[in-house]
mmCIF file of C-alpha atoms and ligand atoms in Angstrom:
data_model
loop_
_atom_site.group_PDB
_atom_site.id
_atom_site.type_symbol
_atom_site.label_atom_id
_atom_site.label_comp_id
_atom_site.label_asym_id
_atom_site.label_seq_id
_atom_site.Cartn_x
_atom_site.Cartn_y
_atom_site.Cartn_z
ATOM 1 C CA UNK G 1 119.456 104.582 79.235
ATOM 2 C CA UNK G 2 116.753 103.521 78.135
ATOM 3 C CA UNK G 3 113.500 105.578 78.747
ATOM 4 C CA UNK G 4 112.386 102.510 81.176
ATOM 5 C CA UNK G 5 115.219 102.665 82.732
ATOM 6 C CA UNK G 6 115.466 106.157 83.175
ATOM 7 C CA UNK G 7 112.364 106.396 84.730
ATOM 8 C CA UNK G 8 113.119 104.149 87.316
ATOM 9 C CA UNK G 9 116.389 106.312 88.644
ATOM 10 C CA UNK G 10 114.394 109.275 88.788
ATOM 11 C CA UNK G 11 111.426 106.842 90.525
ATOM 12 C CA UNK G 12 114.846 106.176 92.967
ATOM 13 C CA UNK G 13 115.810 109.254 92.781
ATOM 14 C CA UNK G 14 112.928 111.157 94.244
ATOM 15 C CA UNK G 15 111.433 107.934 96.545
ATOM 16 C CA UNK G 16 114.826 107.873 98.194
ATOM 17 C CA UNK G 17 114.668 111.321 99.082
ATOM 18 C CA UNK G 18 111.256 111.442 100.886
ATOM 19 C CA UNK G 19 112.363 108.448 102.718
ATOM 20 C CA UNK G 20 115.446 109.991 104.231
ATOM 21 C CA UNK G 21 112.652 112.721 105.416
ATOM 22 C CA UNK G 22 109.182 111.900 105.538
ATOM 23 C CA UNK G 23 108.582 114.779 108.164
ATOM 24 C CA UNK G 24 108.266 117.158 105.101
ATOM 25 C CA UNK G 25 105.000 114.912 104.475
ATOM 26 C CA UNK G 26 103.818 114.110 108.439
ATOM 27 C CA UNK G 27 103.683 117.566 108.521
ATOM 28 C CA UNK G 28 102.346 119.152 105.549
ATOM 29 C CA UNK G 29 99.174 116.199 106.513
ATOM 30 C CA UNK G 30 99.102 117.241 110.140
ATOM 31 C CA UNK G 31 98.170 120.914 109.123
ATOM 32 C CA UNK G 32 95.902 120.148 105.784
ATOM 33 C CA UNK G 33 93.768 117.806 108.499
ATOM 34 C CA UNK G 34 93.290 120.347 111.253
ATOM 35 C CA UNK G 35 92.696 122.366 108.563
ATOM 36 C CA UNK G 36 88.834 121.192 107.820
ATOM 37 C CA UNK G 37 87.479 121.796 104.572
ATOM 38 C CA UNK G 38 84.063 120.132 103.605
ATOM 39 C CA UNK G 39 82.235 120.354 100.072
ATOM 40 C CA UNK G 40 80.369 123.583 100.139
ATOM 41 C CA UNK G 41 82.244 125.156 102.910
ATOM 42 C CA UNK G 42 83.444 127.675 100.740
ATOM 43 C CA UNK G 43 85.136 129.938 102.596
ATOM 44 C CA UNK G 44 86.709 127.256 104.484
ATOM 45 C CA UNK G 45 88.259 125.837 101.234
ATOM 46 C CA UNK G 46 89.130 128.932 100.096
ATOM 47 C CA UNK G 47 91.162 129.438 102.281
ATOM 48 C CA UNK G 48 92.662 125.898 102.947
ATOM 49 C CA UNK G 49 93.744 126.312 99.382
ATOM 50 C CA UNK G 50 94.937 129.593 99.920
ATOM 51 C CA UNK G 51 98.050 127.784 101.947
ATOM 52 C CA UNK G 52 98.106 124.902 99.552
ATOM 53 C CA UNK G 53 99.015 127.876 96.965
ATOM 54 C CA UNK G 54 102.013 129.132 99.785
ATOM 55 C CA UNK G 55 102.821 126.032 100.051
ATOM 56 C CA UNK G 56 103.939 124.861 96.407
ATOM 57 C CA UNK G 57 104.936 128.589 95.839
ATOM 58 C CA UNK G 58 107.558 127.276 98.900
ATOM 59 C CA UNK G 59 108.234 124.441 97.181
ATOM 60 C CA UNK G 60 108.920 126.107 93.344
ATOM 61 C CA UNK G 61 105.279 125.808 91.288
ATOM 62 C CA UNK G 62 104.523 129.006 90.276
ATOM 63 C CA UNK G 63 100.772 128.371 92.132
ATOM 64 C CA UNK G 64 97.278 130.627 90.775
ATOM 65 C CA UNK G 65 94.181 130.311 92.229
ATOM 66 C CA UNK G 66 91.114 130.326 89.835
ATOM 67 C CA UNK G 67 88.171 132.076 91.374
ATOM 68 C CA UNK G 68 85.197 129.135 90.837
ATOM 69 C CA UNK G 69 81.203 129.722 91.810
ATOM 70 C CA UNK G 70 82.334 126.640 94.556
ATOM 71 C CA UNK G 71 86.007 128.144 95.397
ATOM 72 C CA UNK G 72 88.948 128.608 94.118
ATOM 73 C CA UNK G 73 90.665 125.718 92.571
ATOM 74 C CA UNK G 74 94.498 125.695 93.477
ATOM 75 C CA UNK G 75 96.709 125.049 90.022
ATOM 76 C CA UNK G 76 100.289 124.992 90.372
ATOM 77 C CA UNK G 77 102.997 124.204 87.680
ATOM 78 C CA UNK G 78 107.077 123.288 86.722
ATOM 79 C CA UNK G 79 107.974 124.190 83.491
ATOM 80 C CA UNK G 80 110.630 121.133 82.965
ATOM 81 C CA UNK G 81 113.753 119.667 79.627
ATOM 82 C CA UNK G 82 111.846 117.352 77.904
ATOM 83 C CA UNK G 83 108.123 116.783 76.120
ATOM 84 C CA UNK G 84 105.589 116.123 78.123
ATOM 85 C CA UNK G 85 102.784 117.612 80.521
ATOM 86 C CA UNK G 86 101.569 115.820 82.905
ATOM 87 C CA UNK G 87 99.343 117.020 85.653
ATOM 88 C CA UNK G 88 98.348 115.758 89.912
ATOM 89 C CA UNK G 89 94.979 115.295 89.577
ATOM 90 C CA UNK G 90 93.553 116.423 93.461
ATOM 91 C CA UNK G 91 91.081 117.550 95.352
ATOM 92 C CA UNK G 92 90.596 119.493 98.756
ATOM 93 C CA UNK G 93 87.229 119.193 100.319
ATOM 94 C CA UNK G 94 85.905 116.053 102.043
ATOM 95 C CA UNK G 95 82.955 114.123 103.158
ATOM 96 C CA UNK G 96 83.443 115.547 106.766
ATOM 97 C CA UNK G 97 81.299 118.244 108.512
ATOM 98 C CA UNK G 98 83.123 121.118 110.381
ATOM 99 C CA UNK G 99 84.082 120.089 113.836
ATOM 100 C CA UNK G 100 85.250 116.236 113.056
ATOM 101 C CA UNK G 101 89.265 117.063 113.689
ATOM 102 C CA UNK G 102 87.972 117.911 117.585
ATOM 103 C CA UNK G 103 86.386 114.686 118.248
ATOM 104 C CA UNK G 104 88.733 113.140 116.015
ATOM 105 C CA UNK G 105 92.311 114.812 115.644
ATOM 106 C CA UNK G 106 95.369 113.005 113.525
ATOM 107 C CA UNK G 107 96.297 109.928 114.999
ATOM 108 C CA UNK G 108 99.240 107.788 114.645
ATOM 109 C CA UNK G 109 98.727 104.167 115.308
ATOM 110 C CA UNK G 110 102.151 102.109 113.986
ATOM 111 C CA UNK G 111 102.604 102.893 110.575
ATOM 112 C CA UNK G 112 98.912 103.945 110.084
ATOM 113 C CA UNK G 113 97.711 107.935 109.844
ATOM 114 C CA UNK G 114 94.486 108.176 110.670
ATOM 115 C CA UNK G 115 91.992 111.282 110.368
ATOM 116 C CA UNK G 116 89.026 112.896 108.593
ATOM 117 C CA UNK G 117 90.272 113.141 104.905
ATOM 118 C CA UNK G 118 93.920 111.628 105.420
ATOM 119 C CA UNK G 119 93.122 108.992 102.898
ATOM 120 C CA UNK G 120 90.266 111.229 100.629
ATOM 121 C CA UNK G 121 92.801 113.419 99.688
ATOM 122 C CA UNK G 122 95.128 115.502 102.045
ATOM 123 C CA UNK G 123 97.410 112.435 101.954
ATOM 124 C CA UNK G 124 97.515 112.576 98.683
ATOM 125 C CA UNK G 125 97.674 116.074 97.804
ATOM 126 C CA UNK G 126 100.749 115.346 99.841
ATOM 127 C CA UNK G 127 102.716 112.923 98.073
ATOM 128 C CA UNK G 128 101.855 115.164 94.292
ATOM 129 C CA UNK G 129 103.431 118.297 96.236
ATOM 130 C CA UNK G 130 106.540 116.321 97.553
ATOM 131 C CA UNK G 131 106.745 114.782 94.180
ATOM 132 C CA UNK G 132 106.898 118.207 92.531
ATOM 133 C CA UNK G 133 109.021 119.511 94.995
ATOM 134 C CA UNK G 134 111.380 116.677 94.384
ATOM 135 C CA UNK G 135 111.337 116.373 91.009
ATOM 136 C CA UNK G 136 111.552 120.347 90.647
ATOM 137 C CA UNK G 137 115.245 120.543 92.147
ATOM 138 C CA UNK G 138 116.550 117.865 89.452
ATOM 139 C CA UNK G 139 116.250 118.090 85.830
ATOM 140 C CA UNK G 140 112.716 117.740 85.318
ATOM 141 C CA UNK G 141 111.576 114.644 83.016
ATOM 142 C CA UNK G 142 109.150 116.740 81.583
ATOM 143 C CA UNK G 143 108.256 120.145 79.422
ATOM 144 C CA UNK G 144 104.797 120.689 81.915
ATOM 145 C CA UNK G 145 104.214 119.382 85.831
ATOM 146 C CA UNK G 146 100.862 120.497 86.767
ATOM 147 C CA UNK G 147 99.321 120.238 90.611
ATOM 148 C CA UNK G 148 95.970 120.950 90.342
ATOM 149 C CA UNK G 149 93.636 120.302 93.549
ATOM 150 C CA UNK G 150 89.928 120.903 93.133
ATOM 151 C CA UNK G 151 87.013 122.465 96.049
ATOM 152 C CA UNK G 152 83.997 119.737 95.271
ATOM 153 C CA UNK G 153 84.729 116.098 93.534
ATOM 154 C CA UNK G 154 82.639 115.421 96.482
ATOM 155 C CA UNK G 155 80.114 116.515 95.593
ATOM 156 C CA UNK G 156 79.995 117.369 91.781
ATOM 157 C CA UNK G 157 78.465 115.838 89.184
ATOM 158 C CA UNK G 158 79.869 117.774 86.502
ATOM 159 C CA UNK G 159 83.004 118.248 84.780
ATOM 160 C CA UNK G 160 85.997 119.903 85.915
ATOM 161 C CA UNK G 161 85.427 123.664 85.964
ATOM 162 C CA UNK G 162 88.838 124.433 85.254
ATOM 163 C CA UNK G 163 89.067 120.692 82.887
ATOM 164 C CA UNK G 164 90.261 123.033 79.893
ATOM 165 C CA UNK G 165 93.489 124.282 81.327
ATOM 166 C CA UNK G 166 94.735 120.258 80.749
ATOM 167 C CA UNK G 167 93.412 120.229 76.963
ATOM 168 C CA UNK G 168 95.864 118.051 75.163
ATOM 169 C CA UNK G 169 98.051 116.666 78.769
ATOM 170 C CA UNK G 170 99.667 114.175 78.167
ATOM 171 C CA UNK G 171 98.681 112.419 81.135
ATOM 172 C CA UNK G 172 96.751 112.516 84.166
ATOM 173 C CA UNK G 173 97.357 110.662 87.556
ATOM 174 C CA UNK G 174 95.001 111.244 89.960
ATOM 175 C CA UNK G 175 95.822 111.383 93.692
ATOM 176 C CA UNK G 176 92.920 109.108 95.095
ATOM 177 C CA UNK G 177 93.470 106.925 98.087
ATOM 178 C CA UNK G 178 96.070 103.742 96.573
ATOM 179 C CA UNK G 179 94.153 99.739 97.622
ATOM 180 C CA UNK G 180 95.807 97.925 100.593
ATOM 181 C CA UNK G 181 98.215 95.896 97.980
ATOM 182 C CA UNK G 182 99.822 98.794 96.890
ATOM 183 C CA UNK G 183 96.649 98.197 94.026
ATOM 184 C CA UNK G 184 96.298 101.364 91.746
ATOM 185 C CA UNK G 185 93.376 101.649 89.806
ATOM 186 C CA UNK G 186 92.513 101.264 85.903
ATOM 187 C CA UNK G 187 89.273 101.260 85.339
ATOM 188 C CA UNK G 188 85.955 103.032 87.079
ATOM 189 C CA UNK G 189 82.879 102.994 86.010
ATOM 190 C CA UNK G 190 81.242 105.384 84.182
ATOM 191 C CA UNK G 191 77.087 105.602 85.984
ATOM 192 C CA UNK G 192 73.984 107.332 84.673
ATOM 193 C CA UNK G 193 70.642 108.213 86.016
ATOM 194 C CA UNK G 194 68.141 110.106 84.304
ATOM 195 C CA UNK G 195 64.087 109.086 84.332
ATOM 196 C CA UNK G 196 61.344 106.874 82.229
ATOM 197 C CA UNK G 197 58.658 109.362 82.116
ATOM 198 C CA UNK G 198 54.974 108.528 80.572
ATOM 199 C CA UNK G 199 52.272 110.467 80.139
ATOM 200 C CA UNK G 200 48.775 109.491 79.359
ATOM 201 C CA UNK G 201 45.333 111.153 80.437
ATOM 202 C CA UNK G 202 44.231 111.396 84.076
ATOM 203 C CA UNK G 203 40.407 111.438 84.287
ATOM 204 C CA UNK G 204 37.740 111.207 86.988
ATOM 205 C CA UNK G 205 37.906 107.358 88.485
ATOM 206 C CA UNK G 206 34.459 107.794 89.333
ATOM 207 C CA UNK G 207 32.367 109.090 86.732
ATOM 208 C CA UNK G 208 34.025 108.782 83.184
ATOM 209 C CA UNK G 209 38.076 106.604 84.237
ATOM 210 C CA UNK G 210 37.208 105.479 80.018
ATOM 211 C CA UNK G 211 38.552 109.256 79.737
ATOM 212 C CA UNK G 212 41.787 108.376 81.508
ATOM 213 C CA UNK G 213 45.103 107.140 80.189
ATOM 214 C CA UNK G 214 46.566 105.000 83.088
ATOM 215 C CA UNK G 215 50.640 106.185 83.317
ATOM 216 C CA UNK G 216 51.113 104.517 86.066
ATOM 217 C CA UNK G 217 50.414 100.745 84.777
ATOM 218 C CA UNK G 218 51.945 101.825 81.357
ATOM 219 C CA UNK G 219 55.261 101.674 83.420
ATOM 220 C CA UNK G 220 54.731 99.068 85.969
ATOM 221 C CA UNK G 221 54.568 97.536 82.891
ATOM 222 C CA UNK G 222 57.413 98.340 80.869
ATOM 223 C CA UNK G 223 59.693 98.173 84.505
ATOM 224 C CA UNK G 224 60.678 94.446 84.319
ATOM 225 C CA UNK G 225 61.353 94.552 80.838
ATOM 226 C CA UNK G 226 63.786 97.455 81.742
ATOM 227 C CA UNK G 227 65.413 96.033 85.244
ATOM 228 C CA UNK G 228 65.970 92.551 82.857
ATOM 229 C CA UNK G 229 68.773 95.581 81.042
ATOM 230 C CA UNK G 230 71.293 94.971 84.472
ATOM 231 C CA UNK G 231 73.920 91.996 83.281
ATOM 232 C CA UNK G 232 73.602 92.209 79.921
ATOM 233 C CA UNK G 233 76.556 93.034 78.983
ATOM 234 C CA UNK G 234 79.538 92.693 80.931
ATOM 235 C CA UNK G 235 80.369 94.675 84.013
ATOM 236 C CA UNK G 236 76.721 96.313 82.955
ATOM 237 C CA UNK G 237 74.180 97.000 86.388
ATOM 238 C CA UNK G 238 71.294 98.601 85.859
ATOM 239 C CA UNK G 239 68.864 99.536 89.006
ATOM 240 C CA UNK G 240 64.803 101.291 89.508
ATOM 241 C CA UNK G 241 66.088 103.215 91.951
ATOM 242 C CA UNK G 242 62.593 105.309 92.733
ATOM 243 C CA UNK G 243 59.189 105.936 91.421
ATOM 244 C CA UNK G 244 56.073 107.583 91.601
ATOM 245 C CA UNK G 245 53.103 108.075 89.942
ATOM 246 C CA UNK G 246 49.433 109.900 90.914
ATOM 247 C CA UNK G 247 48.767 112.769 93.166
ATOM 248 C CA UNK G 248 45.484 111.934 93.863
ATOM 249 C CA UNK G 249 43.397 109.354 95.359
ATOM 250 C CA UNK G 250 40.368 109.473 92.742
ATOM 251 C CA UNK G 251 42.553 109.969 89.916
ATOM 252 C CA UNK G 252 43.658 107.613 86.822
ATOM 253 C CA UNK G 253 46.495 108.814 87.169
ATOM 254 C CA UNK G 254 48.036 110.859 84.035
ATOM 255 C CA UNK G 255 51.725 111.144 84.657
ATOM 256 C CA UNK G 256 53.977 108.319 86.187
ATOM 257 C CA UNK G 257 58.399 108.227 86.051
ATOM 258 C CA UNK G 258 61.095 105.820 87.320
ATOM 259 C CA UNK G 259 64.670 107.135 88.025
ATOM 260 C CA UNK G 260 67.486 104.121 86.130
ATOM 261 C CA UNK G 261 71.063 103.896 88.309
ATOM 262 C CA UNK G 262 72.942 102.583 85.780
ATOM 263 C CA UNK G 263 76.860 101.398 85.469
ATOM 264 C CA UNK G 264 78.733 100.761 83.507
ATOM 265 C CA UNK G 265 83.000 99.802 82.010
ATOM 266 C CA UNK G 266 82.429 101.171 78.809
ATOM 267 C CA UNK G 267 80.571 104.108 77.239
ATOM 268 C CA UNK G 268 79.096 102.305 74.515
ATOM 269 C CA UNK G 269 77.404 99.975 76.976
ATOM 270 C CA UNK G 270 76.076 103.096 78.405
ATOM 271 C CA UNK G 271 74.378 103.658 75.554
ATOM 272 C CA UNK G 272 73.342 101.130 74.066
ATOM 273 C CA UNK G 273 71.560 101.018 77.537
ATOM 274 C CA UNK G 274 70.545 103.942 77.890
ATOM 275 C CA UNK G 275 68.795 103.811 74.041
ATOM 276 C CA UNK G 276 67.217 100.766 75.475
ATOM 277 C CA UNK G 277 65.186 102.451 77.864
ATOM 278 C CA UNK G 278 62.690 103.957 75.403
ATOM 279 C CA UNK G 279 61.977 101.057 73.021
ATOM 280 C CA UNK G 280 58.276 100.767 74.912
ATOM 281 C CA UNK G 281 55.719 98.472 73.951
ATOM 282 C CA UNK G 282 52.227 100.057 73.218
ATOM 283 C CA UNK G 283 49.990 101.365 75.342
ATOM 284 C CA UNK G 284 47.437 103.123 74.525
ATOM 285 C CA UNK G 285 47.594 106.733 74.718
ATOM 286 C CA UNK G 286 50.418 106.563 76.740
ATOM 287 C CA UNK G 287 53.625 108.186 75.602
ATOM 288 C CA UNK G 288 57.213 107.219 77.298
ATOM 289 C CA UNK G 289 59.748 110.154 77.156
ATOM 290 C CA UNK G 290 63.213 110.430 78.944
ATOM 291 C CA UNK G 291 62.872 112.924 81.533
ATOM 292 C CA UNK G 292 64.742 116.030 82.441
ATOM 293 C CA UNK G 293 67.629 116.562 84.404
ATOM 294 C CA UNK G 294 69.343 113.400 83.603
ATOM 295 C CA UNK G 295 73.186 112.985 85.118
ATOM 296 C CA UNK G 296 75.855 111.743 83.523
ATOM 297 C CA UNK G 297 79.285 109.981 84.830
ATOM 298 C CA UNK G 298 81.669 109.628 82.818
ATOM 299 C CA UNK G 299 83.839 105.779 83.174
ATOM 300 C CA UNK G 300 87.385 105.810 83.083
ATOM 301 C CA UNK G 301 88.218 103.130 80.488
ATOM 302 C CA UNK G 302 90.915 100.979 80.452
ATOM 303 C CA UNK G 303 92.407 102.114 77.131
ATOM 304 C CA UNK G 304 95.517 100.784 75.809
ATOM 305 C CA UNK G 305 97.418 104.102 76.995
ATOM 306 C CA UNK G 306 95.273 103.752 80.548
ATOM 307 C CA UNK G 307 97.145 99.524 80.145
ATOM 308 C CA UNK G 308 100.821 101.459 79.625
ATOM 309 C CA UNK G 309 101.011 103.578 82.589
ATOM 310 C CA UNK G 310 99.444 100.220 84.607
ATOM 311 C CA UNK G 311 101.965 98.103 83.378
ATOM 312 C CA UNK G 312 104.841 100.985 84.122
ATOM 313 C CA UNK G 313 103.146 101.596 87.623
ATOM 314 C CA UNK G 314 104.235 98.063 88.210
ATOM 315 C CA UNK G 315 107.687 98.057 86.485
ATOM 316 C CA UNK G 316 108.265 101.515 88.904
ATOM 317 C CA UNK G 317 107.034 99.369 92.011
ATOM 318 C CA UNK G 318 108.578 96.136 91.074
ATOM 319 C CA UNK G 319 111.786 98.309 91.105
ATOM 320 C CA UNK G 320 111.020 100.412 94.377
ATOM 321 C CA UNK G 321 109.967 97.065 96.076
ATOM 322 C CA UNK G 322 106.042 98.243 96.944
ATOM 323 C CA UNK G 323 104.320 95.877 94.386
ATOM 324 C CA UNK G 324 101.553 98.611 92.481
ATOM 325 C CA UNK G 325 99.437 95.837 91.322
ATOM 326 C CA UNK G 326 96.527 97.168 89.075
ATOM 327 C CA UNK G 327 92.165 96.672 90.303
ATOM 328 C CA UNK G 328 89.179 98.524 89.577
ATOM 329 C CA UNK G 329 86.272 99.699 90.808
ATOM 330 C CA UNK G 330 82.570 100.777 90.434
ATOM 331 C CA UNK G 331 82.820 104.029 91.349
ATOM 332 C CA UNK G 332 83.533 107.360 90.471
ATOM 333 C CA UNK G 333 86.352 110.022 91.116
ATOM 334 C CA UNK G 334 87.332 113.058 89.525
ATOM 335 C CA UNK G 335 89.652 110.680 87.400
ATOM 336 C CA UNK G 336 86.514 109.615 85.451
ATOM 337 C CA UNK G 337 85.933 113.306 84.066
ATOM 338 C CA UNK G 338 89.741 113.522 82.671
ATOM 339 C CA UNK G 339 90.006 110.459 80.993
ATOM 340 C CA UNK G 340 86.045 110.642 79.632
ATOM 341 C CA UNK G 341 88.008 113.883 78.555
ATOM 342 C CA UNK G 342 90.144 112.050 76.943
ATOM 343 C CA UNK G 343 92.536 112.360 79.023
ATOM 344 C CA UNK G 344 94.796 108.897 79.214
ATOM 345 C CA UNK G 345 94.418 108.821 83.594
ATOM 346 C CA UNK G 346 95.733 106.349 86.120
ATOM 347 C CA UNK G 347 93.678 106.310 89.766
ATOM 348 C CA UNK G 348 94.444 105.408 93.159
ATOM 349 C CA UNK G 349 98.117 107.094 92.674
ATOM 350 C CA UNK G 350 97.821 108.425 96.578
ATOM 351 C CA UNK G 351 99.321 107.194 99.198
ATOM 352 C CA UNK G 352 97.683 103.797 100.316
ATOM 353 C CA UNK G 353 95.294 103.376 102.459
ATOM 354 C CA UNK G 354 91.129 102.892 103.096
ATOM 355 C CA UNK G 355 88.148 102.983 104.418
ATOM 356 C CA UNK G 356 87.532 106.160 102.994
ATOM 357 C CA UNK G 357 84.114 108.452 104.223
ATOM 358 C CA UNK G 358 84.663 106.055 107.350
ATOM 359 C CA UNK G 359 85.858 106.567 110.717
ATOM 360 C CA UNK G 360 88.123 104.405 110.211
ATOM 361 C CA UNK G 361 90.100 106.026 107.147
ATOM 362 C CA UNK G 362 93.724 105.816 106.928
ATOM 363 C CA UNK G 363 96.722 105.622 105.191
ATOM 364 C CA UNK G 364 100.023 103.767 105.294
ATOM 365 C CA UNK G 365 102.711 105.448 106.371
ATOM 366 C CA UNK G 366 105.217 103.213 104.213
ATOM 367 C CA UNK G 367 104.236 103.728 101.132
ATOM 368 C CA UNK G 368 104.028 107.505 101.127
ATOM 369 C CA UNK G 369 108.303 108.120 99.908
ATOM 370 C CA UNK G 370 106.770 104.843 97.564
ATOM 371 C CA UNK G 371 103.680 106.753 96.313
ATOM 372 C CA UNK G 372 106.566 110.250 95.750
ATOM 373 C CA UNK G 373 109.414 108.221 93.977
ATOM 374 C CA UNK G 374 105.732 105.727 91.996
ATOM 375 C CA UNK G 375 104.756 109.860 90.479
ATOM 376 C CA UNK G 376 107.483 110.847 89.419
ATOM 377 C CA UNK G 377 108.921 107.361 87.430
ATOM 378 C CA UNK G 378 105.585 107.855 85.599
ATOM 379 C CA UNK G 379 105.720 111.374 84.773
ATOM 380 C CA UNK G 380 109.568 110.307 84.273
ATOM 381 C CA UNK G 381 107.712 107.918 81.843
ATOM 382 C CA UNK G 382 105.533 109.744 80.365
ATOM 383 C CA UNK G 383 108.332 111.346 79.132
ATOM 384 C CA UNK G 384 110.376 109.082 77.689
ATOM 385 C CA UNK G 385 107.291 108.178 75.578
ATOM 386 C CA UNK G 386 105.623 104.961 76.798
ATOM 387 C CA UNK G 387 101.780 106.266 76.099
ATOM 388 C CA UNK G 388 103.395 107.365 72.197
ATOM 389 C CA UNK G 389 104.001 103.692 71.742
ATOM 390 C CA UNK G 390 100.891 102.092 73.467
ATOM 391 C CA UNK G 391 99.011 104.235 70.428
ATOM 392 C CA UNK G 392 101.715 103.062 67.857
HETATM 393 ZN ZN1 ZN C 1 88.700 111.759 97.072
#
């Protein structure tokens, strides 16, 4: 059989096994939703990490709880007979404060499962865990399959603490929810948040204003130029989101700063825009610099390897009778960090759902088995060499 038909056979096998008995998947989601885990609640997060590790051990994975200042990271590993190394990337923190579940417990409404964290992303952990469980019982078409669940996705603005463990992996499948209609996410914008600082000289506004160099006025003259970078390249957005200048009512202000929010599909566009920020006119006695505390999230770029993953996902979806188109989004996820580290990353692999971070968050029960099959098929296809041909 060709690599593609192997992958589809694996996808079908895992899909059919998951569909034949959804109860273990639904049961895990119910337990994990009931176990609240807001970002920052380290005790609850660590308890849930322990529970996840125990469950994964029961499914045949070799698990490890890796400590970090923000809590335990779950790593569950299967070794197989193939050559690919693939990570299934999850997070077990949610945006909902403790006590939310008491007022809004998990409930089923037709084909929808609603409750805090169902889509973002306890349902995603469940499909990854059960895809791994069902792959463990077959001929294991991979060298290493590693399920990772981190405790801080919703609040972190730096790489995943245990990301170095994934160095050299062939691909990462990120379990944020699939989009209504089944789409996976093949591109995410990167973001940068940084300050532009103008420094002049403060002076008494009444007695000797001639000694002052007004930083507020100088920065105010530059901001229209900076704001005009918005949409200067396709998909690039740039907005001035904060401005502060001057401290007292009777001084020429010696310092002013503005915060810029920029987002784009490509690192090169963000580099370009950032370089433009400080191309200021001459303002006598004023110096412009970048402020400290610059925050960056890299884009998940739709590279040839990511495109190959998306094409394969569509083929598997067609074979399973659950269409898997692809889409893109301006929002960031942990998939941005693995993509930024050079690992081909396809996101939106979790169950189909929507309305994350809202009281109406849901997943579609009918998508659970399909996503287990999709994960298994993608792993087998990566093992079959689809990424090598994308690069070749
Ligand atoms: Zn998420």
